[in-house]
Amino acid sequence: MRRRTPPPPAPLPQRDGVDPVRVRLPYGGTWATVREHLVERLTGAAPGMVASMFDAGLIVGADGRAVAPDAPYEPGMFVWFHRELPAEVPVPFPVEVVYRDAHIVVADKPHFLATTPRGTHVAQTALARLRHELGIPALSAAHRLDRLTAGLVLFTVRPEERGAYQTLFRDRRVRKEYEAIAPYDPALALPRTVRSRIVKERGVQAAREVEGEPNAETYAEVAGHRGGLGRYRLVPATGQTHQLRVHLNALGVPILGDPLYPEVTGPVPAGDFRRPLQLLARRLEFTDPVTGTEHAFISTRTLQAWVSYDTWAGEG
């Protein structure tokens, strides 16, 4: 079995907080040149883009030097380049830093901003913004929040410590508390712990509950109600995709502003920041695995539908 060679450090700097793309040339295959392989591999790129990048010297090797257009194919070789970033509508809300030390950054993410680069959201992400604004190129996310969910996210400063913080989430040693605004049903028996099996299929937008051994658990209670709306306190014991949204929908009180539950609606046009999903990661508590400090962070954000439903709904 061939031992994998660890990648060398990137020879290109970040651009707007976004890392360069790293490609490792695979073993096997019949490509004669690096260029030939990349043309085949980057099938989604615009025609001629790879050739123009080679001509401009934008694809480099581990030494930072441009790879020649006719450079022979070398299995296991690493090359880097900056991708052409997708056109993104700026999310007009700031990422607030709640806490920062030599090891972690805790940020209060707004609605509509993805946590990390993915798909069409690259520069308009909390990670890219914070890397750029704080001047911490090595910043990484220890976990993620959905793009539509606001609230607290933990980032790590030192790459060698990231695993220790990720392990906290894997081993369920982080206490997370959420707040949601949804219809109020006086007949709904709360508090209760909801347990079910949730599956999220690749390529399907919405997750769903199925029969079988539960893999998702959420404690839910009503923290207040008025005007037909309930303010729900949610404490997840697990972290399945869309878990809180699925569980409240299953209880008959889907979260306001949810485009997937109870039914998938049409995509929201880019730049439409009205009616954000009324879900907030309110509280984050854990024992720091590096320093031993007991941390407890609380978001300062408010859910608009609770403060002013008419404003949130666009009726004010």
mmCIF file of C-alpha atoms in Angstrom:
data_model
loop_
_atom_site.group_PDB
_atom_site.id
_atom_site.type_symbol
_atom_site.label_atom_id
_atom_site.label_comp_id
_atom_site.label_asym_id
_atom_site.label_seq_id
_atom_site.Cartn_x
_atom_site.Cartn_y
_atom_site.Cartn_z
ATOM 1 C CA MET A 1 0.000 0.000 0.000
ATOM 2 C CA ARG A 2 1.460 3.347 -1.085
ATOM 3 C CA ARG A 3 1.950 5.786 1.786
ATOM 4 C CA ARG A 4 0.415 9.178 1.107
ATOM 5 C CA THR A 5 2.853 12.053 1.002
ATOM 6 C CA PRO A 6 1.695 14.950 3.190
ATOM 7 C CA PRO A 7 1.134 18.095 1.130
ATOM 8 C CA PRO A 8 3.773 20.818 1.330
ATOM 9 C CA PRO A 9 2.698 24.296 2.448
ATOM 10 C CA ALA A 10 0.820 26.361 -0.122
ATOM 11 C CA PRO A 11 3.210 28.517 -2.161
ATOM 12 C CA LEU A 12 0.429 31.001 -2.966
ATOM 13 C CA PRO A 13 -1.092 33.404 -0.428
ATOM 14 C CA GLN A 14 -4.803 33.572 0.296
ATOM 15 C CA ARG A 15 -6.904 35.918 -1.764
ATOM 16 C CA ASP A 16 -9.680 37.746 0.129
ATOM 17 C CA GLY A 17 -9.447 35.111 2.843
ATOM 18 C CA VAL A 18 -9.840 32.238 0.369
ATOM 19 C CA ASP A 19 -7.163 29.516 0.090
ATOM 20 C CA PRO A 20 -5.689 28.615 -3.289
ATOM 21 C CA VAL A 21 -6.902 25.349 -4.799
ATOM 22 C CA ARG A 22 -4.509 22.436 -4.250
ATOM 23 C CA VAL A 23 -4.499 19.518 -6.704
ATOM 24 C CA ARG A 24 -2.516 16.307 -6.204
ATOM 25 C CA LEU A 25 -1.880 14.459 -9.448
ATOM 26 C CA PRO A 26 -3.130 10.882 -9.045
ATOM 27 C CA TYR A 27 -1.197 7.720 -9.680
ATOM 28 C CA GLY A 28 -2.269 5.838 -12.773
ATOM 29 C CA GLY A 29 -3.787 7.317 -15.893
ATOM 30 C CA THR A 30 -2.342 8.077 -19.300
ATOM 31 C CA TRP A 31 -1.911 11.865 -19.218
ATOM 32 C CA ALA A 32 1.237 13.076 -20.880
ATOM 33 C CA THR A 33 1.315 16.535 -19.298
ATOM 34 C CA VAL A 34 0.024 18.297 -16.195
ATOM 35 C CA ARG A 35 -2.036 20.536 -18.443
ATOM 36 C CA GLU A 36 -3.734 17.561 -20.110
ATOM 37 C CA HIS A 37 -4.802 16.190 -16.732
ATOM 38 C CA LEU A 38 -6.157 19.509 -15.456
ATOM 39 C CA VAL A 39 -8.159 20.115 -18.634
ATOM 40 C CA GLU A 40 -9.857 16.752 -18.045
ATOM 41 C CA ARG A 41 -10.204 17.197 -14.298
ATOM 42 C CA LEU A 42 -11.622 20.720 -14.302
ATOM 43 C CA THR A 43 -14.520 19.821 -16.547
ATOM 44 C CA GLY A 44 -16.718 22.563 -15.113
ATOM 45 C CA ALA A 45 -14.278 25.313 -16.060
ATOM 46 C CA ALA A 46 -14.941 27.664 -18.940
ATOM 47 C CA PRO A 47 -13.466 26.470 -22.268
ATOM 48 C CA GLY A 48 -9.894 27.594 -22.605
ATOM 49 C CA MET A 49 -9.592 28.645 -18.955
ATOM 50 C CA VAL A 50 -6.954 26.056 -18.046
ATOM 51 C CA ALA A 51 -4.876 26.929 -21.099
ATOM 52 C CA SER A 52 -5.042 30.638 -20.314
ATOM 53 C CA MET A 53 -4.017 30.001 -16.697
ATOM 54 C CA PHE A 54 -0.955 28.062 -17.848
ATOM 55 C CA ASP A 55 -0.093 30.790 -20.355
ATOM 56 C CA ALA A 56 -0.330 33.419 -17.606
ATOM 57 C CA GLY A 57 1.812 31.410 -15.179
ATOM 58 C CA LEU A 58 -1.041 31.114 -12.663
ATOM 59 C CA ILE A 59 -0.597 27.385 -11.963
ATOM 60 C CA VAL A 60 2.406 26.790 -9.735
ATOM 61 C CA GLY A 61 4.311 23.930 -8.146
ATOM 62 C CA ALA A 62 5.506 23.480 -4.561
ATOM 63 C CA ASP A 63 8.419 25.848 -5.178
ATOM 64 C CA GLY A 64 6.046 28.648 -6.205
ATOM 65 C CA ARG A 65 7.273 28.634 -9.783
ATOM 66 C CA ALA A 66 4.885 28.531 -12.708
ATOM 67 C CA VAL A 67 4.295 25.091 -14.178
ATOM 68 C CA ALA A 68 5.102 25.104 -17.894
ATOM 69 C CA PRO A 69 2.234 24.284 -20.281
ATOM 70 C CA ASP A 70 4.209 21.267 -21.555
ATOM 71 C CA ALA A 71 5.438 20.076 -18.126
ATOM 72 C CA PRO A 72 5.371 16.254 -18.042
ATOM 73 C CA TYR A 73 2.860 14.523 -15.816
ATOM 74 C CA GLU A 74 4.340 13.384 -12.488
ATOM 75 C CA PRO A 75 2.145 11.147 -10.288
ATOM 76 C CA GLY A 76 1.902 12.519 -6.750
ATOM 77 C CA MET A 77 2.916 16.042 -7.768
ATOM 78 C CA PHE A 78 1.077 18.972 -6.127
ATOM 79 C CA VAL A 79 0.021 22.100 -8.007
ATOM 80 C CA TRP A 80 -1.814 25.188 -6.804
ATOM 81 C CA PHE A 81 -3.865 27.950 -8.374
ATOM 82 C CA HIS A 82 -6.523 30.489 -7.455
ATOM 83 C CA ARG A 83 -9.933 29.668 -8.815
ATOM 84 C CA GLU A 84 -12.059 32.266 -10.514
ATOM 85 C CA LEU A 85 -14.452 33.225 -7.728
ATOM 86 C CA PRO A 86 -18.167 33.072 -8.495
ATOM 87 C CA ALA A 87 -20.098 36.317 -8.654
ATOM 88 C CA GLU A 88 -21.550 36.733 -5.169
ATOM 89 C CA VAL A 89 -23.988 39.286 -3.860
ATOM 90 C CA PRO A 90 -22.421 40.751 -0.696
ATOM 91 C CA VAL A 91 -24.248 39.796 2.501
ATOM 92 C CA PRO A 92 -24.822 43.245 4.058
ATOM 93 C CA PHE A 93 -24.488 42.169 7.688
ATOM 94 C CA PRO A 94 -21.316 42.067 9.804
ATOM 95 C CA VAL A 95 -19.747 39.066 11.506
ATOM 96 C CA GLU A 96 -19.371 40.092 15.142
ATOM 97 C CA VAL A 97 -16.411 38.749 17.127
ATOM 98 C CA VAL A 98 -17.621 37.703 20.574
ATOM 99 C CA TYR A 99 -14.298 36.395 21.883
ATOM 100 C CA ARG A 100 -10.720 36.036 20.706
ATOM 101 C CA ASP A 101 -7.536 34.661 22.238
ATOM 102 C CA ALA A 102 -4.382 32.924 20.981
ATOM 103 C CA HIS A 103 -6.285 29.694 20.307
ATOM 104 C CA ILE A 104 -9.876 30.441 19.287
ATOM 105 C CA VAL A 105 -12.206 33.020 17.809
ATOM 106 C CA VAL A 106 -15.911 32.894 18.626
ATOM 107 C CA ALA A 107 -18.019 34.766 16.092
ATOM 108 C CA ASP A 108 -21.686 35.726 15.976
ATOM 109 C CA LYS A 109 -22.685 34.927 12.394
ATOM 110 C CA PRO A 110 -25.572 36.717 10.668
ATOM 111 C CA HIS A 111 -28.317 35.038 8.670
ATOM 112 C CA PHE A 112 -27.587 34.368 4.968
ATOM 113 C CA LEU A 113 -23.806 34.051 5.444
ATOM 114 C CA ALA A 114 -22.288 30.585 4.967
ATOM 115 C CA THR A 115 -19.797 29.434 7.595
ATOM 116 C CA THR A 116 -17.137 28.148 5.179
ATOM 117 C CA PRO A 117 -16.582 28.242 1.398
ATOM 118 C CA ARG A 118 -18.834 25.813 -0.403
ATOM 119 C CA GLY A 119 -20.485 25.765 -3.811
ATOM 120 C CA THR A 120 -21.355 29.282 -4.956
ATOM 121 C CA HIS A 121 -20.572 30.816 -1.553
ATOM 122 C CA VAL A 122 -16.813 31.392 -1.323
ATOM 123 C CA ALA A 123 -15.701 34.921 -0.415
ATOM 124 C CA GLN A 124 -19.074 35.692 1.152
ATOM 125 C CA THR A 125 -18.514 33.341 4.073
ATOM 126 C CA ALA A 126 -17.776 33.910 7.742
ATOM 127 C CA LEU A 127 -14.413 32.130 7.473
ATOM 128 C CA ALA A 128 -13.148 34.162 4.508
ATOM 129 C CA ARG A 129 -14.308 37.418 6.060
ATOM 130 C CA LEU A 130 -12.702 36.734 9.422
ATOM 131 C CA ARG A 131 -9.402 35.601 7.902
ATOM 132 C CA HIS A 132 -9.264 38.863 5.978
ATOM 133 C CA GLU A 133 -10.580 41.191 8.708
ATOM 134 C CA LEU A 134 -8.583 39.696 11.588
ATOM 135 C CA GLY A 135 -5.429 38.957 9.625
ATOM 136 C CA ILE A 136 -5.405 35.262 10.601
ATOM 137 C CA PRO A 137 -4.752 33.264 7.405
ATOM 138 C CA ALA A 138 -4.699 29.933 9.272
ATOM 139 C CA LEU A 139 -8.144 30.437 10.846
ATOM 140 C CA SER A 140 -10.385 27.353 10.494
ATOM 141 C CA ALA A 141 -13.915 26.452 11.508
ATOM 142 C CA ALA A 142 -14.302 23.850 14.261
ATOM 143 C CA HIS A 143 -17.932 23.253 13.223
ATOM 144 C CA ARG A 144 -20.579 24.776 10.957
ATOM 145 C CA LEU A 145 -23.930 26.492 11.068
ATOM 146 C CA ASP A 146 -26.362 26.405 8.155
ATOM 147 C CA ARG A 147 -26.120 29.475 5.944
ATOM 148 C CA LEU A 148 -29.645 30.543 6.913
ATOM 149 C CA THR A 149 -29.063 30.111 10.658
ATOM 150 C CA ALA A 150 -27.538 32.938 12.690
ATOM 151 C CA GLY A 151 -25.486 32.719 15.855
ATOM 152 C CA LEU A 152 -22.315 31.479 17.490
ATOM 153 C CA VAL A 153 -19.574 29.661 15.593
ATOM 154 C CA LEU A 154 -16.225 28.489 16.969
ATOM 155 C CA PHE A 155 -13.072 29.001 14.887
ATOM 156 C CA THR A 156 -9.545 27.818 15.670
ATOM 157 C CA VAL A 157 -6.415 29.935 15.238
ATOM 158 C CA ARG A 158 -3.700 27.269 15.095
ATOM 159 C CA PRO A 159 -3.970 24.405 12.584
ATOM 160 C CA GLU A 160 -2.280 21.949 14.942
ATOM 161 C CA GLU A 161 -5.006 22.552 17.567
ATOM 162 C CA ARG A 162 -8.039 22.308 15.291
ATOM 163 C CA GLY A 163 -8.474 18.588 15.880
ATOM 164 C CA ALA A 164 -8.756 19.046 19.645
ATOM 165 C CA TYR A 165 -11.652 21.475 19.239
ATOM 166 C CA GLN A 166 -13.377 19.400 16.555
ATOM 167 C CA THR A 167 -13.219 16.432 18.928
ATOM 168 C CA LEU A 168 -15.326 18.401 21.420
ATOM 169 C CA PHE A 169 -18.181 18.456 18.918
ATOM 170 C CA ARG A 170 -17.661 14.865 17.809
ATOM 171 C CA ASP A 171 -17.767 13.637 21.411
ATOM 172 C CA ARG A 172 -20.738 15.883 22.289
ATOM 173 C CA ARG A 173 -18.805 17.811 24.902
ATOM 174 C CA VAL A 174 -20.144 21.152 23.704
ATOM 175 C CA ARG A 175 -23.459 22.376 25.061
ATOM 176 C CA LYS A 176 -25.359 24.183 22.336
ATOM 177 C CA GLU A 177 -28.585 26.058 22.882
ATOM 178 C CA TYR A 178 -30.754 27.487 20.119
ATOM 179 C CA GLU A 179 -33.725 29.803 19.915
ATOM 180 C CA ALA A 180 -36.456 29.617 17.285
ATOM 181 C CA ILE A 181 -39.639 31.500 16.485
ATOM 182 C CA ALA A 182 -42.526 29.396 15.201
ATOM 183 C CA PRO A 183 -46.315 29.245 15.507
ATOM 184 C CA TYR A 184 -47.587 28.681 19.031
ATOM 185 C CA ASP A 185 -49.797 25.646 19.599
ATOM 186 C CA PRO A 186 -51.293 25.576 23.111
ATOM 187 C CA ALA A 187 -52.178 21.897 22.610
ATOM 188 C CA LEU A 188 -48.569 20.927 21.991
ATOM 189 C CA ALA A 189 -47.159 19.167 25.052
ATOM 190 C CA LEU A 190 -43.835 20.800 25.857
ATOM 191 C CA PRO A 191 -41.226 20.517 27.244
ATOM 192 C CA ARG A 192 -40.261 17.203 25.719
ATOM 193 C CA THR A 193 -37.305 15.412 24.188
ATOM 194 C CA VAL A 194 -37.805 14.572 20.532
ATOM 195 C CA ARG A 195 -35.985 11.519 19.157
ATOM 196 C CA SER A 196 -36.111 10.289 15.584
ATOM 197 C CA ARG A 197 -34.032 8.976 12.711
ATOM 198 C CA ILE A 198 -33.140 11.691 10.184
ATOM 199 C CA VAL A 199 -31.601 11.022 6.783
ATOM 200 C CA LYS A 200 -30.265 13.582 4.315
ATOM 201 C CA GLU A 201 -29.760 12.240 0.821
ATOM 202 C CA ARG A 202 -27.112 13.714 -1.447
ATOM 203 C CA GLY A 203 -28.660 16.043 -4.005
ATOM 204 C CA VAL A 204 -31.933 16.360 -2.089
ATOM 205 C CA GLN A 205 -32.476 19.699 -0.375
ATOM 206 C CA ALA A 206 -34.617 18.589 2.557
ATOM 207 C CA ALA A 207 -33.807 15.968 5.163
ATOM 208 C CA ARG A 208 -36.537 13.579 6.297
ATOM 209 C CA GLU A 209 -37.486 11.345 9.177
ATOM 210 C CA VAL A 210 -37.587 7.594 8.585
ATOM 211 C CA GLU A 211 -38.272 4.489 10.618
ATOM 212 C CA GLY A 212 -35.341 3.043 12.512
ATOM 213 C CA GLU A 213 -32.961 3.594 15.389
ATOM 214 C CA PRO A 214 -33.012 7.285 16.403
ATOM 215 C CA ASN A 215 -29.907 9.252 15.463
ATOM 216 C CA ALA A 216 -31.235 12.716 16.351
ATOM 217 C CA GLU A 217 -32.276 14.052 19.756
ATOM 218 C CA THR A 218 -33.549 17.516 20.673
ATOM 219 C CA TYR A 219 -34.890 18.903 23.930
ATOM 220 C CA ALA A 220 -37.583 21.502 23.198
ATOM 221 C CA GLU A 221 -39.505 23.865 25.434
ATOM 222 C CA VAL A 222 -41.540 27.063 25.096
ATOM 223 C CA ALA A 223 -39.690 30.087 26.456
ATOM 224 C CA GLY A 224 -42.586 32.444 25.785
ATOM 225 C CA HIS A 225 -45.547 33.097 23.492
ATOM 226 C CA ARG A 226 -47.581 36.036 22.240
ATOM 227 C CA GLY A 227 -49.665 36.958 19.244
ATOM 228 C CA GLY A 228 -49.864 33.404 17.990
ATOM 229 C CA LEU A 229 -46.096 32.975 17.981
ATOM 230 C CA GLY A 230 -43.952 30.825 20.234
ATOM 231 C CA ARG A 231 -40.375 31.416 21.270
ATOM 232 C CA TYR A 232 -38.762 28.002 21.546
ATOM 233 C CA ARG A 233 -35.630 26.983 23.405
ATOM 234 C CA LEU A 234 -33.912 24.032 21.731
ATOM 235 C CA VAL A 235 -31.022 21.967 23.078
ATOM 236 C CA PRO A 236 -29.721 19.388 20.586
ATOM 237 C CA ALA A 237 -27.876 16.337 21.889
ATOM 238 C CA THR A 238 -26.892 15.336 18.342
ATOM 239 C CA GLY A 239 -25.999 17.240 15.193
ATOM 240 C CA GLN A 240 -27.860 15.814 12.209
ATOM 241 C CA THR A 241 -28.353 18.042 9.158
ATOM 242 C CA HIS A 242 -31.344 20.383 9.654
ATOM 243 C CA GLN A 243 -32.166 18.544 12.886
ATOM 244 C CA LEU A 244 -33.887 21.409 14.710
ATOM 245 C CA ARG A 245 -35.839 22.442 11.631
ATOM 246 C CA VAL A 246 -36.991 18.868 11.028
ATOM 247 C CA HIS A 247 -37.984 18.289 14.658
ATOM 248 C CA LEU A 248 -40.020 21.478 15.069
ATOM 249 C CA ASN A 249 -41.725 20.808 11.753
ATOM 250 C CA ALA A 250 -42.561 17.281 12.941
ATOM 251 C CA LEU A 251 -44.147 18.818 16.044
ATOM 252 C CA GLY A 252 -46.405 20.885 13.785
ATOM 253 C CA VAL A 253 -44.686 24.216 14.419
ATOM 254 C CA PRO A 254 -42.260 24.837 11.511
ATOM 255 C CA ILE A 255 -39.762 27.653 12.047
ATOM 256 C CA LEU A 256 -40.716 30.951 10.446
ATOM 257 C CA GLY A 257 -38.884 31.718 7.222
ATOM 258 C CA ASP A 258 -37.914 28.109 6.528
ATOM 259 C CA PRO A 259 -37.744 27.497 2.752
ATOM 260 C CA LEU A 260 -37.565 23.699 3.144
ATOM 261 C CA TYR A 261 -39.975 22.691 5.898
ATOM 262 C CA PRO A 262 -42.827 21.862 5.780
ATOM 263 C CA GLU A 263 -42.395 22.111 1.995
ATOM 264 C CA VAL A 264 -39.644 23.148 -0.380
ATOM 265 C CA THR A 265 -40.380 26.541 -1.905
ATOM 266 C CA GLY A 266 -38.733 28.209 -4.880
ATOM 267 C CA PRO A 267 -35.173 29.489 -4.450
ATOM 268 C CA VAL A 268 -34.849 32.954 -2.953
ATOM 269 C CA PRO A 269 -33.372 35.392 -5.489
ATOM 270 C CA ALA A 270 -29.785 36.465 -4.829
ATOM 271 C CA GLY A 271 -29.746 39.622 -2.765
ATOM 272 C CA ASP A 272 -33.155 39.002 -1.171
ATOM 273 C CA PHE A 273 -32.402 39.234 2.540
ATOM 274 C CA ARG A 274 -36.001 39.548 3.708
ATOM 275 C CA ARG A 275 -37.637 37.140 6.123
ATOM 276 C CA PRO A 276 -34.565 35.332 7.451
ATOM 277 C CA LEU A 277 -35.021 31.905 8.996
ATOM 278 C CA GLN A 278 -35.934 32.532 12.629
ATOM 279 C CA LEU A 279 -33.330 30.211 14.112
ATOM 280 C CA LEU A 280 -30.425 31.391 16.256
ATOM 281 C CA ALA A 281 -27.498 29.528 17.859
ATOM 282 C CA ARG A 282 -27.909 31.397 21.128
ATOM 283 C CA ARG A 283 -25.445 29.764 23.535
ATOM 284 C CA LEU A 284 -22.180 27.802 23.338
ATOM 285 C CA GLU A 285 -20.490 26.236 26.370
ATOM 286 C CA PHE A 286 -17.409 24.004 26.606
ATOM 287 C CA THR A 287 -14.197 23.353 28.468
ATOM 288 C CA ASP A 288 -11.271 24.530 26.359
ATOM 289 C CA PRO A 289 -9.222 21.400 25.501
ATOM 290 C CA VAL A 290 -6.006 23.426 25.228
ATOM 291 C CA THR A 291 -6.195 25.895 28.111
ATOM 292 C CA GLY A 292 -8.711 24.196 30.405
ATOM 293 C CA THR A 293 -10.805 27.395 30.577
ATOM 294 C CA GLU A 294 -14.556 27.026 31.095
ATOM 295 C CA HIS A 295 -16.190 29.005 28.283
ATOM 296 C CA ALA A 296 -19.821 30.178 28.060
ATOM 297 C CA PHE A 297 -20.762 32.476 25.176
ATOM 298 C CA ILE A 298 -24.127 34.083 24.419
ATOM 299 C CA SER A 299 -25.212 35.641 21.134
ATOM 300 C CA THR A 300 -26.351 39.258 21.287
ATOM 301 C CA ARG A 301 -28.568 38.875 18.207
ATOM 302 C CA THR A 302 -32.352 38.976 18.355
ATOM 303 C CA LEU A 303 -34.820 37.161 16.157
ATOM 304 C CA GLN A 304 -36.724 39.826 14.278
ATOM 305 C CA ALA A 305 -40.087 38.086 14.120
ATOM 306 C CA TRP A 306 -40.243 38.022 17.908
ATOM 307 C CA VAL A 307 -39.328 41.696 18.291
ATOM 308 C CA SER A 308 -41.509 42.917 15.424
ATOM 309 C CA TYR A 309 -43.371 40.359 13.348
ATOM 310 C CA ASP A 310 -44.705 42.974 10.937
ATOM 311 C CA THR A 311 -41.188 44.226 10.188
ATOM 312 C CA TRP A 312 -39.927 40.692 9.600
ATOM 313 C CA ALA A 313 -42.897 39.862 7.384
ATOM 314 C CA GLY A 314 -42.526 43.104 5.424
ATOM 315 C CA GLU A 315 -45.876 44.416 6.571
ATOM 316 C CA GLY A 316 -44.572 47.239 8.746
#
